[in-house]
């Protein structure tokens, strides 16, 4: 961890750089959850196979209940989980998968989508459809950015430039 912190400091990367956008998304996710669940205009509305957008979309009702999952199969949730797994796989293939020295860390991006299968199966069809479409758009954007926008040579040149510059003094460490 110390070596990783030194590497980040030499490259001019802040380890908290990804935390703020994630924290800003939490209120948005919560408002979407409550909006889709309680929106009166979505009740009884059909879309594709979903008979009620304010309730879950059941394509198959099982005669038994699976703990943490439920007694039905929601296709929008399955599509959301599949696209989440594809996002994790794509990120891993683009060498953004995190710490590769720890073998358990390479499986971590795949655990959360599987947990979403149980969590989102009981949520409204409109919410899971929204997340599915969001994942499809994210996959398309990541592909376009990786293929046509990012210039790896330019990024490596910027990293070399920051490594050769004297390290910034941390104000917190000064105190």
Tab-separated table of N, CA and C in Angstrom:
chain	number	residue	atom	x	y	z
A	1	UNK	N	0.826	-1.196	0.000
A	1	UNK	CA	0.000	0.000	0.000
A	1	UNK	C	0.865	1.253	0.000
A	2	UNK	N	1.964	1.203	0.743
A	2	UNK	CA	2.856	2.362	0.776
A	2	UNK	C	3.479	2.602	-0.598
A	3	UNK	N	3.887	1.516	-1.255
A	3	UNK	CA	4.467	1.648	-2.591
A	3	UNK	C	3.441	2.191	-3.582
A	4	UNK	N	2.204	1.743	-3.423
A	4	UNK	CA	1.149	2.228	-4.308
A	4	UNK	C	0.903	3.721	-4.085
A	5	UNK	N	0.916	4.161	-2.829
A	5	UNK	CA	0.750	5.578	-2.528
A	5	UNK	C	1.899	6.403	-3.123
A	6	UNK	N	3.136	5.862	-3.042
A	6	UNK	CA	4.277	6.559	-3.639
A	6	UNK	C	4.122	6.668	-5.152
A	7	UNK	N	3.638	5.598	-5.773
A	7	UNK	CA	3.424	5.603	-7.215
A	7	UNK	C	2.371	6.638	-7.593
A	8	UNK	N	1.273	6.680	-6.856
A	8	UNK	CA	0.223	7.665	-7.126
A	8	UNK	C	0.756	9.085	-6.965
A	9	UNK	N	1.553	9.299	-5.919
A	9	UNK	CA	2.090	10.632	-5.668
A	9	UNK	C	3.053	11.039	-6.785
A	10	UNK	N	3.890	10.096	-7.235
A	10	UNK	CA	4.848	10.419	-8.302
A	10	UNK	C	4.142	10.678	-9.633
A	11	UNK	N	3.002	10.047	-9.839
A	11	UNK	CA	2.253	10.248	-11.084
A	11	UNK	C	1.279	11.416	-10.979
A	12	UNK	N	1.129	11.969	-9.782
A	12	UNK	CA	0.229	13.101	-9.582
A	12	UNK	C	-1.232	12.708	-9.525
A	13	UNK	N	-1.513	11.512	-9.019
A	13	UNK	CA	-2.880	11.006	-8.939
A	13	UNK	C	-3.344	11.038	-7.495
A	14	UNK	N	-4.568	11.505	-7.286
A	14	UNK	CA	-5.143	11.524	-5.945
A	14	UNK	C	-5.959	10.250	-5.730
A	15	UNK	N	-5.726	9.520	-4.633
A	15	UNK	CA	-6.498	8.292	-4.396
A	15	UNK	C	-7.966	8.577	-4.106
A	16	UNK	N	-8.308	9.790	-3.733
A	16	UNK	CA	-9.697	10.131	-3.458
A	16	UNK	C	-10.394	10.731	-4.675
A	17	UNK	N	-9.753	10.714	-5.806
A	17	UNK	CA	-10.310	11.321	-7.010
A	17	UNK	C	-11.612	10.699	-7.469
A	18	UNK	N	-11.811	9.419	-7.242
A	18	UNK	CA	-13.046	8.761	-7.673
A	18	UNK	C	-14.129	8.720	-6.624
A	19	UNK	N	-13.835	9.161	-5.413
A	19	UNK	CA	-14.823	9.078	-4.330
A	19	UNK	C	-15.897	10.151	-4.425
A	20	UNK	N	-15.513	11.364	-4.777
A	20	UNK	CA	-16.476	12.457	-4.800
A	20	UNK	C	-17.586	12.230	-5.826
A	21	UNK	N	-17.279	11.834	-7.067
A	21	UNK	CA	-18.380	11.555	-7.998
A	21	UNK	C	-19.295	10.430	-7.505
A	22	UNK	N	-18.725	9.422	-6.860
A	22	UNK	CA	-19.547	8.333	-6.338
A	22	UNK	C	-20.465	8.823	-5.219
A	23	UNK	N	-19.962	9.687	-4.362
A	23	UNK	CA	-20.784	10.226	-3.279
A	23	UNK	C	-21.879	11.153	-3.808
A	24	UNK	N	-21.592	11.865	-4.871
A	24	UNK	CA	-22.600	12.743	-5.460
A	24	UNK	C	-23.734	11.965	-6.126
A	25	UNK	N	-23.464	10.725	-6.533
A	25	UNK	CA	-24.486	9.922	-7.198
A	25	UNK	C	-25.485	9.316	-6.224
A	26	UNK	N	-25.130	9.156	-4.964
A	26	UNK	CA	-26.013	8.495	-4.000
A	26	UNK	C	-27.362	9.199	-3.869
A	27	UNK	N	-27.427	10.528	-3.693
A	27	UNK	CA	-28.754	11.159	-3.619
A	27	UNK	C	-29.576	10.982	-4.902
A	28	UNK	N	-28.900	10.957	-6.040
A	28	UNK	CA	-29.610	10.764	-7.308
A	28	UNK	C	-30.199	9.364	-7.363
A	29	UNK	N	-29.428	8.357	-6.962
A	29	UNK	CA	-29.932	6.986	-6.962
A	29	UNK	C	-31.115	6.827	-6.004
A	30	UNK	N	-31.009	7.447	-4.849
A	30	UNK	CA	-32.106	7.351	-3.879
A	30	UNK	C	-33.370	8.030	-4.412
A	31	UNK	N	-33.223	9.183	-5.033
A	31	UNK	CA	-34.400	9.865	-5.571
A	31	UNK	C	-35.021	9.074	-6.722
A	32	UNK	N	-34.201	8.436	-7.558
A	32	UNK	CA	-34.732	7.590	-8.615
A	32	UNK	C	-35.503	6.406	-8.036
A	33	UNK	N	-34.970	5.810	-6.991
A	33	UNK	CA	-35.634	4.679	-6.348
A	33	UNK	C	-37.029	5.078	-5.876
A	34	UNK	N	-37.116	6.188	-5.172
A	34	UNK	CA	-38.417	6.617	-4.649
A	34	UNK	C	-39.335	7.149	-5.751
A	35	UNK	N	-38.770	7.782	-6.777
A	35	UNK	CA	-39.585	8.311	-7.864
A	35	UNK	C	-40.273	7.194	-8.638
A	36	UNK	N	-39.504	6.208	-9.089
A	36	UNK	CA	-40.070	5.147	-9.912
A	36	UNK	C	-41.046	4.275	-9.127
A	37	UNK	N	-40.814	4.130	-7.857
A	37	UNK	CA	-41.681	3.279	-7.048
A	37	UNK	C	-43.011	3.966	-6.727
A	38	UNK	N	-43.001	5.273	-6.554
A	38	UNK	CA	-44.215	5.954	-6.108
A	38	UNK	C	-44.883	6.819	-7.171
A	39	UNK	N	-44.368	6.854	-8.382
A	39	UNK	CA	-44.949	7.675	-9.436
A	39	UNK	C	-46.286	7.081	-9.867
A	40	UNK	N	-47.347	7.851	-9.708
A	40	UNK	CA	-48.692	7.366	-10.007
A	40	UNK	C	-48.886	7.162	-11.503
A	41	UNK	N	-48.261	7.988	-12.324
A	41	UNK	CA	-48.449	7.867	-13.774
A	41	UNK	C	-47.843	6.580	-14.345
A	42	UNK	N	-46.955	5.924	-13.604
A	42	UNK	CA	-46.366	4.664	-14.078
A	42	UNK	C	-47.200	3.446	-13.706
A	43	UNK	N	-48.113	3.601	-12.775
A	43	UNK	CA	-48.919	2.462	-12.310
A	43	UNK	C	-49.863	1.998	-13.411
A	44	UNK	N	-49.803	0.723	-13.694
A	44	UNK	CA	-50.673	0.123	-14.701
A	44	UNK	C	-50.229	0.357	-16.134
A	45	UNK	N	-49.129	1.063	-16.341
A	45	UNK	CA	-48.633	1.314	-17.696
A	45	UNK	C	-47.828	0.113	-18.191
A	46	UNK	N	-48.073	-0.296	-19.417
A	46	UNK	CA	-47.364	-1.410	-20.034
A	46	UNK	C	-46.159	-0.906	-20.807
A	47	UNK	N	-45.103	-1.709	-20.799
A	47	UNK	CA	-43.930	-1.443	-21.630
A	47	UNK	C	-43.245	-2.768	-21.907
A	48	UNK	N	-43.156	-3.113	-23.183
A	48	UNK	CA	-42.628	-4.410	-23.615
A	48	UNK	C	-43.357	-5.521	-22.865
A	49	UNK	N	-42.695	-6.290	-22.038
A	49	UNK	CA	-43.340	-7.385	-21.316
A	49	UNK	C	-43.804	-6.986	-19.917
A	50	UNK	N	-43.453	-5.802	-19.468
A	50	UNK	CA	-43.834	-5.351	-18.128
A	50	UNK	C	-45.286	-4.856	-18.155
A	51	UNK	N	-46.106	-5.414	-17.279
A	51	UNK	CA	-47.518	-5.035	-17.223
A	51	UNK	C	-47.746	-3.809	-16.354
A	52	UNK	N	-46.851	-3.554	-15.407
A	52	UNK	CA	-46.965	-2.406	-14.504
A	52	UNK	C	-45.554	-1.883	-14.250
A	53	UNK	N	-45.270	-0.668	-14.708
A	53	UNK	CA	-43.922	-0.117	-14.570
A	53	UNK	C	-43.576	0.277	-13.136
A	54	UNK	N	-44.576	0.394	-12.266
A	54	UNK	CA	-44.312	0.734	-10.864
A	54	UNK	C	-44.025	-0.507	-10.030
A	55	UNK	N	-44.268	-1.692	-10.585
A	55	UNK	CA	-43.999	-2.960	-9.892
A	55	UNK	C	-42.932	-3.724	-10.684
A	56	UNK	N	-42.497	-4.848	-10.154
A	56	UNK	CA	-41.481	-5.634	-10.859
A	56	UNK	C	-42.097	-6.300	-12.088
A	57	UNK	N	-41.251	-6.569	-13.069
A	57	UNK	CA	-41.696	-7.250	-14.291
A	57	UNK	C	-41.406	-8.734	-14.154
A	58	UNK	N	-42.426	-9.524	-14.052
A	58	UNK	CA	-42.254	-10.956	-13.855
A	58	UNK	C	-42.502	-11.674	-15.170
A	59	UNK	N	-41.467	-12.370	-15.660
A	59	UNK	CA	-41.651	-13.167	-16.870
A	59	UNK	C	-41.911	-14.627	-16.525
A	60	UNK	N	-41.614	-14.986	-15.260
A	60	UNK	CA	-41.884	-16.346	-14.810
A	60	UNK	C	-42.082	-16.320	-13.298
A	61	UNK	N	-43.190	-16.878	-12.853
A	61	UNK	CA	-43.451	-17.017	-11.416
A	61	UNK	C	-43.117	-18.441	-10.997
A	62	UNK	N	-42.177	-18.562	-10.072
A	62	UNK	CA	-41.744	-19.875	-9.611
A	62	UNK	C	-42.703	-20.393	-8.535
A	63	UNK	N	-42.866	-21.710	-8.436
A	63	UNK	CA	-43.757	-22.256	-7.405
A	63	UNK	C	-43.126	-22.239	-6.001
A	64	UNK	N	-41.916	-21.782	-5.899
A	64	UNK	CA	-41.211	-21.713	-4.618
A	64	UNK	C	-40.488	-20.369	-4.533
A	65	UNK	N	-40.000	-20.037	-3.368
A	65	UNK	CA	-39.293	-18.779	-3.167
A	65	UNK	C	-37.837	-19.050	-2.819
A	66	UNK	N	-36.951	-18.342	-3.451
A	66	UNK	CA	-35.523	-18.445	-3.176
A	66	UNK	C	-35.165	-17.318	-2.216
A	67	UNK	N	-34.520	-17.636	-1.084
A	67	UNK	CA	-34.153	-16.565	-0.161
A	67	UNK	C	-33.267	-15.523	-0.838
A	68	UNK	N	-33.517	-14.258	-0.535
A	68	UNK	CA	-32.800	-13.106	-1.059
A	68	UNK	C	-33.133	-12.806	-2.523
A	69	UNK	N	-33.790	-13.721	-3.222
A	69	UNK	CA	-34.119	-13.500	-4.629
A	69	UNK	C	-35.619	-13.300	-4.830
A	70	UNK	N	-36.418	-14.176	-4.305
A	70	UNK	CA	-37.866	-14.064	-4.447
A	70	UNK	C	-38.464	-15.242	-5.179
A	71	UNK	N	-39.714	-15.075	-5.610
A	71	UNK	CA	-40.436	-16.174	-6.255
A	71	UNK	C	-40.754	-15.880	-7.722
A	72	UNK	N	-40.057	-14.940	-8.324
A	72	UNK	CA	-40.284	-14.596	-9.725
A	72	UNK	C	-38.961	-14.256	-10.410
A	73	UNK	N	-39.008	-14.227	-11.730
A	73	UNK	CA	-37.839	-13.859	-12.526
A	73	UNK	C	-38.168	-12.561	-13.257
A	74	UNK	N	-37.355	-11.543	-13.025
A	74	UNK	CA	-37.536	-10.236	-13.649
A	74	UNK	C	-36.532	-10.084	-14.781
A	75	UNK	N	-37.033	-9.931	-16.007
A	75	UNK	CA	-36.136	-9.875	-17.162
A	75	UNK	C	-35.341	-8.575	-17.211
A	76	UNK	N	-35.939	-7.452	-16.840
A	76	UNK	CA	-35.175	-6.204	-16.815
A	76	UNK	C	-34.016	-6.300	-15.832
A	77	UNK	N	-34.236	-6.971	-14.715
A	77	UNK	CA	-33.156	-7.146	-13.736
A	77	UNK	C	-32.056	-8.035	-14.302
A	78	UNK	N	-32.438	-9.093	-14.986
A	78	UNK	CA	-31.443	-9.990	-15.588
A	78	UNK	C	-30.635	-9.236	-16.652
A	79	UNK	N	-31.311	-8.426	-17.467
A	79	UNK	CA	-30.595	-7.640	-18.472
A	79	UNK	C	-29.648	-6.635	-17.820
A	80	UNK	N	-30.093	-6.015	-16.724
A	80	UNK	CA	-29.238	-5.087	-15.987
A	80	UNK	C	-28.006	-5.798	-15.440
A	81	UNK	N	-28.184	-6.981	-14.876
A	81	UNK	CA	-27.062	-7.730	-14.304
A	81	UNK	C	-26.088	-8.163	-15.409
A	82	UNK	N	-26.614	-8.593	-16.539
A	82	UNK	CA	-25.747	-9.002	-17.657
A	82	UNK	C	-24.909	-7.832	-18.150
A	83	UNK	N	-25.536	-6.659	-18.307
A	83	UNK	CA	-24.770	-5.496	-18.763
A	83	UNK	C	-23.781	-5.024	-17.693
A	84	UNK	N	-24.125	-5.199	-16.417
A	84	UNK	CA	-23.173	-4.860	-15.350
A	84	UNK	C	-21.971	-5.792	-15.387
A	85	UNK	N	-22.208	-7.065	-15.636
A	85	UNK	CA	-21.104	-8.017	-15.761
A	85	UNK	C	-20.241	-7.698	-16.985
A	86	UNK	N	-20.885	-7.301	-18.089
A	86	UNK	CA	-20.126	-6.910	-19.278
A	86	UNK	C	-19.273	-5.674	-19.006
A	87	UNK	N	-19.818	-4.718	-18.252
A	87	UNK	CA	-19.036	-3.538	-17.873
A	87	UNK	C	-17.829	-3.925	-17.032
A	88	UNK	N	-18.025	-4.830	-16.083
A	88	UNK	CA	-16.912	-5.274	-15.236
A	88	UNK	C	-15.861	-6.001	-16.072
A	89	UNK	N	-16.309	-6.831	-16.991
A	89	UNK	CA	-15.385	-7.569	-17.860
A	89	UNK	C	-14.633	-6.614	-18.786
A	90	UNK	N	-15.340	-5.649	-19.347
A	90	UNK	CA	-14.698	-4.667	-20.226
A	90	UNK	C	-13.667	-3.843	-19.464
A	91	UNK	N	-14.015	-3.423	-18.252
A	91	UNK	CA	-13.077	-2.654	-17.435
A	91	UNK	C	-11.841	-3.469	-17.100
A	92	UNK	N	-12.051	-4.750	-16.828
A	92	UNK	CA	-10.924	-5.613	-16.498
A	92	UNK	C	-10.010	-5.805	-17.717
A	93	UNK	N	-10.620	-5.945	-18.887
A	93	UNK	CA	-9.828	-6.117	-20.104
A	93	UNK	C	-9.078	-4.850	-20.495
A	94	UNK	N	-9.569	-3.701	-20.079
A	94	UNK	CA	-8.895	-2.430	-20.364
A	94	UNK	C	-7.862	-2.091	-19.290
A	95	UNK	N	-7.502	-3.069	-18.454
A	95	UNK	CA	-6.519	-2.905	-17.380
A	95	UNK	C	-6.929	-1.845	-16.369
A	96	UNK	N	-8.211	-1.765	-16.108
A	96	UNK	CA	-8.693	-0.866	-15.074
A	96	UNK	C	-9.252	-1.685	-13.913
A	97	UNK	N	-8.850	-2.934	-13.819
A	97	UNK	CA	-9.436	-3.847	-12.850
A	97	UNK	C	-8.891	-3.732	-11.451
A	98	UNK	N	-8.021	-2.799	-11.179
A	98	UNK	CA	-7.529	-2.625	-9.816
A	98	UNK	C	-6.252	-3.395	-9.566
A	99	UNK	N	-6.041	-3.785	-8.326
A	99	UNK	CA	-4.824	-4.444	-7.870
A	99	UNK	C	-4.809	-5.887	-8.358
A	100	UNK	N	-3.876	-6.211	-9.250
A	100	UNK	CA	-3.793	-7.569	-9.784
A	100	UNK	C	-2.898	-8.475	-8.950
A	101	UNK	N	-2.213	-7.929	-7.937
A	101	UNK	CA	-1.351	-8.765	-7.102
A	101	UNK	C	-2.173	-9.607	-6.143
A	102	UNK	N	-3.359	-9.158	-5.797
A	102	UNK	CA	-4.251	-9.906	-4.926
A	102	UNK	C	-5.241	-10.679	-5.798
A	103	UNK	N	-5.222	-12.018	-5.766
A	103	UNK	CA	-6.096	-12.789	-6.656
A	103	UNK	C	-7.584	-12.583	-6.390
A	104	UNK	N	-7.966	-12.257	-5.150
A	104	UNK	CA	-9.379	-12.040	-4.850
A	104	UNK	C	-9.897	-10.744	-5.464
A	105	UNK	N	-9.010	-9.765	-5.662
A	105	UNK	CA	-9.430	-8.476	-6.201
A	105	UNK	C	-9.901	-8.582	-7.648
A	106	UNK	N	-9.430	-9.580	-8.384
A	106	UNK	CA	-9.867	-9.680	-9.767
A	106	UNK	C	-11.295	-10.211	-9.880
A	107	UNK	N	-11.826	-10.822	-8.817
A	107	UNK	CA	-13.209	-11.294	-8.830
A	107	UNK	C	-14.177	-10.300	-8.212
A	108	UNK	N	-13.671	-9.291	-7.541
A	108	UNK	CA	-14.510	-8.322	-6.851
A	108	UNK	C	-15.479	-7.573	-7.767
A	109	UNK	N	-15.084	-7.134	-8.971
A	109	UNK	CA	-16.046	-6.428	-9.824
A	109	UNK	C	-17.236	-7.285	-10.262
A	110	UNK	N	-17.115	-8.611	-10.150
A	110	UNK	CA	-18.197	-9.488	-10.574
A	110	UNK	C	-19.147	-9.846	-9.433
A	111	UNK	N	-18.776	-9.545	-8.212
A	111	UNK	CA	-19.614	-9.896	-7.061
A	111	UNK	C	-20.812	-8.961	-6.951
A	112	UNK	N	-20.589	-7.659	-7.148
A	112	UNK	CA	-21.673	-6.688	-6.983
A	112	UNK	C	-22.814	-6.909	-7.975
A	113	UNK	N	-22.562	-7.142	-9.267
A	113	UNK	CA	-23.687	-7.414	-10.162
A	113	UNK	C	-24.510	-8.644	-9.758
A	114	UNK	N	-23.853	-9.649	-9.221
A	114	UNK	CA	-24.592	-10.831	-8.762
A	114	UNK	C	-25.450	-10.477	-7.538
A	115	UNK	N	-24.932	-9.613	-6.677
A	115	UNK	CA	-25.733	-9.152	-5.541
A	115	UNK	C	-26.922	-8.315	-6.029
A	116	UNK	N	-26.705	-7.531	-7.088
A	116	UNK	CA	-27.800	-6.742	-7.654
A	116	UNK	C	-28.941	-7.622	-8.143
A	117	UNK	N	-28.640	-8.832	-8.548
A	117	UNK	CA	-29.681	-9.749	-9.009
A	117	UNK	C	-30.725	-9.968	-7.917
A	118	UNK	N	-30.284	-10.147	-6.681
A	118	UNK	CA	-31.230	-10.328	-5.584
A	118	UNK	C	-31.860	-9.029	-5.124
A	119	UNK	N	-31.079	-7.952	-5.146
A	119	UNK	CA	-31.589	-6.674	-4.644
A	119	UNK	C	-32.597	-6.064	-5.618
A	120	UNK	N	-32.291	-6.046	-6.901
A	120	UNK	CA	-33.126	-5.357	-7.882
A	120	UNK	C	-34.290	-6.208	-8.387
A	121	UNK	N	-34.335	-7.486	-8.077
A	121	UNK	CA	-35.406	-8.350	-8.555
A	121	UNK	C	-36.769	-7.916	-8.032
A	122	UNK	N	-36.808	-7.279	-6.876
A	122	UNK	CA	-38.075	-6.868	-6.267
A	122	UNK	C	-38.413	-5.405	-6.543
A	123	UNK	N	-37.550	-4.679	-7.259
A	123	UNK	CA	-37.775	-3.259	-7.519
A	123	UNK	C	-38.616	-3.058	-8.776
A	124	UNK	N	-39.060	-1.827	-8.985
A	124	UNK	CA	-39.958	-1.528	-10.103
A	124	UNK	C	-39.271	-1.765	-11.446
A	125	UNK	N	-40.080	-2.151	-12.425
A	125	UNK	CA	-39.570	-2.443	-13.764
A	125	UNK	C	-38.968	-1.202	-14.399
A	126	UNK	N	-39.551	-0.040	-14.136
A	126	UNK	CA	-39.028	1.190	-14.741
A	126	UNK	C	-37.630	1.516	-14.222
A	127	UNK	N	-37.385	1.253	-12.941
A	127	UNK	CA	-36.058	1.525	-12.377
A	127	UNK	C	-35.008	0.571	-12.944
A	128	UNK	N	-35.324	-0.710	-13.003
A	128	UNK	CA	-34.344	-1.667	-13.537
A	128	UNK	C	-34.133	-1.448	-15.037
A	129	UNK	N	-35.194	-1.031	-15.750
A	129	UNK	CA	-35.020	-0.701	-17.171
A	129	UNK	C	-34.115	0.519	-17.322
A	130	UNK	N	-34.279	1.513	-16.462
A	130	UNK	CA	-33.433	2.708	-16.490
A	130	UNK	C	-31.961	2.318	-16.289
A	131	UNK	N	-31.682	1.470	-15.296
A	131	UNK	CA	-30.303	1.050	-15.045
A	131	UNK	C	-29.746	0.211	-16.193
A	132	UNK	N	-30.596	-0.607	-16.804
A	132	UNK	CA	-30.170	-1.398	-17.958
A	132	UNK	C	-29.760	-0.475	-19.109
A	133	UNK	N	-30.597	0.503	-19.445
A	133	UNK	CA	-30.288	1.443	-20.528
A	133	UNK	C	-29.049	2.257	-20.174
A	134	UNK	N	-28.915	2.645	-18.912
A	134	UNK	CA	-27.733	3.386	-18.464
A	134	UNK	C	-26.465	2.560	-18.675
A	135	UNK	N	-26.520	1.272	-18.369
A	135	UNK	CA	-25.356	0.402	-18.576
A	135	UNK	C	-25.021	0.254	-20.057
A	136	UNK	N	-26.043	0.136	-20.906
A	136	UNK	CA	-25.799	0.009	-22.347
A	136	UNK	C	-25.124	1.271	-22.881
A	137	UNK	N	-25.607	2.439	-22.442
A	137	UNK	CA	-25.005	3.704	-22.870
A	137	UNK	C	-23.571	3.815	-22.348
A	138	UNK	N	-23.341	3.404	-21.105
A	138	UNK	CA	-21.992	3.448	-20.534
A	138	UNK	C	-21.036	2.539	-21.300
A	139	UNK	N	-21.500	1.333	-21.656
A	139	UNK	CA	-20.669	0.421	-22.453
A	139	UNK	C	-20.312	1.053	-23.795
A	140	UNK	N	-21.289	1.648	-24.451
A	140	UNK	CA	-21.038	2.267	-25.752
A	140	UNK	C	-20.055	3.434	-25.612
A	141	UNK	N	-20.242	4.260	-24.587
A	141	UNK	CA	-19.336	5.394	-24.382
A	141	UNK	C	-17.918	4.947	-24.064
A	142	UNK	N	-17.780	3.934	-23.214
A	142	UNK	CA	-16.440	3.439	-22.890
A	142	UNK	C	-15.746	2.889	-24.128
A	143	UNK	N	-16.492	2.187	-24.956
A	143	UNK	CA	-15.906	1.638	-26.176
A	143	UNK	C	-15.435	2.758	-27.100
A	144	UNK	N	-16.285	3.768	-27.299
A	144	UNK	CA	-15.931	4.891	-28.175
A	144	UNK	C	-14.726	5.639	-27.609
A	145	UNK	N	-14.723	5.895	-26.323
A	145	UNK	CA	-13.614	6.623	-25.705
A	145	UNK	C	-12.316	5.849	-25.828
A	146	UNK	N	-12.344	4.557	-25.554
A	146	UNK	CA	-11.124	3.746	-25.621
A	146	UNK	C	-10.606	3.602	-27.050
A	147	UNK	N	-11.516	3.535	-28.018
A	147	UNK	CA	-11.096	3.295	-29.395
A	147	UNK	C	-10.673	4.559	-30.136
A	148	UNK	N	-11.375	5.690	-29.898
A	148	UNK	CA	-11.156	6.841	-30.755
A	148	UNK	C	-10.752	8.124	-30.038
A	149	UNK	N	-10.880	8.216	-28.730
A	149	UNK	CA	-10.623	9.487	-28.061
A	149	UNK	C	-9.322	9.479	-27.266
A	150	UNK	N	-9.073	8.445	-26.490
A	150	UNK	CA	-7.889	8.400	-25.632
A	150	UNK	C	-6.636	8.117	-26.455
A	151	UNK	N	-5.600	8.906	-26.214
A	151	UNK	CA	-4.309	8.721	-26.862
A	151	UNK	C	-3.313	8.243	-25.804
A	152	UNK	N	-2.973	6.941	-25.790
A	152	UNK	CA	-2.089	6.414	-24.742
A	152	UNK	C	-0.713	7.075	-24.697
A	153	UNK	N	-0.169	7.451	-25.853
A	153	UNK	CA	1.157	8.082	-25.871
A	153	UNK	C	1.121	9.432	-25.151
A	154	UNK	N	0.056	10.182	-25.352
A	154	UNK	CA	-0.081	11.485	-24.700
A	154	UNK	C	-0.199	11.321	-23.184
A	155	UNK	N	-0.915	10.316	-22.752
A	155	UNK	CA	-1.072	10.055	-21.312
A	155	UNK	C	0.264	9.663	-20.700
A	156	UNK	N	1.024	8.790	-21.374
A	156	UNK	CA	2.346	8.388	-20.867
A	156	UNK	C	3.296	9.579	-20.803
A	157	UNK	N	3.193	10.487	-21.771
A	157	UNK	CA	4.044	11.685	-21.751
A	157	UNK	C	3.690	12.577	-20.561
A	158	UNK	N	2.404	12.707	-20.253
A	158	UNK	CA	1.983	13.505	-19.093
A	158	UNK	C	2.453	12.873	-17.786
A	159	UNK	N	2.405	11.553	-17.704
A	159	UNK	CA	2.873	10.860	-16.489
A	159	UNK	C	4.372	11.062	-16.320
A	160	UNK	N	5.149	10.949	-17.405
A	160	UNK	CA	6.599	11.176	-17.323
A	160	UNK	C	6.908	12.602	-16.889
A	161	UNK	N	6.120	13.547	-17.398
A	161	UNK	CA	6.309	14.954	-17.032
A	161	UNK	C	6.043	15.174	-15.544
A	162	UNK	N	5.005	14.559	-15.018
A	162	UNK	CA	4.684	14.713	-13.592
A	162	UNK	C	5.710	14.007	-12.708
A	163	UNK	N	6.254	12.905	-13.189
A	163	UNK	CA	7.285	12.203	-12.415
A	163	UNK	C	8.561	13.032	-12.318
A	164	UNK	N	8.880	13.751	-13.383
A	164	UNK	CA	10.120	14.545	-13.379
A	164	UNK	C	9.955	15.840	-12.588
A	165	UNK	N	8.717	16.303	-12.414
A	165	UNK	CA	8.473	17.530	-11.642
A	165	UNK	C	8.643	17.238	-10.156
A	166	UNK	N	9.040	18.227	-9.363
A	166	UNK	CA	9.160	17.999	-7.922
A	166	UNK	C	7.782	17.718	-7.316
A	167	UNK	N	7.730	16.813	-6.343
A	167	UNK	CA	6.425	16.469	-5.757
A	167	UNK	C	5.817	17.652	-5.011
A	168	UNK	N	4.486	17.746	-5.104
A	168	UNK	CA	3.779	18.818	-4.401
A	168	UNK	C	3.798	18.523	-2.928
A	169	UNK	N	3.862	19.600	-2.149
A	169	UNK	CA	3.816	19.444	-0.706
A	169	UNK	C	2.372	19.334	-0.272
A	170	UNK	N	2.070	18.308	0.478
A	170	UNK	CA	0.731	18.089	0.965
A	170	UNK	C	0.469	19.003	2.159
A	171	UNK	N	-0.584	19.814	2.090
A	171	UNK	CA	-0.878	20.748	3.168
A	171	UNK	C	-1.267	20.017	4.449
A	172	UNK	N	-1.932	18.894	4.327
A	172	UNK	CA	-2.314	18.121	5.496
A	172	UNK	C	-1.097	17.531	6.188
A	173	UNK	N	-0.142	17.055	5.408
A	173	UNK	CA	1.073	16.479	5.981
A	173	UNK	C	1.922	17.568	6.635
A	174	UNK	N	1.847	18.795	6.101
A	174	UNK	CA	2.601	19.893	6.676
A	174	UNK	C	2.139	20.195	8.096
A	175	UNK	N	0.825	20.170	8.282
A	175	UNK	CA	0.266	20.468	9.603
A	175	UNK	C	0.610	19.380	10.577
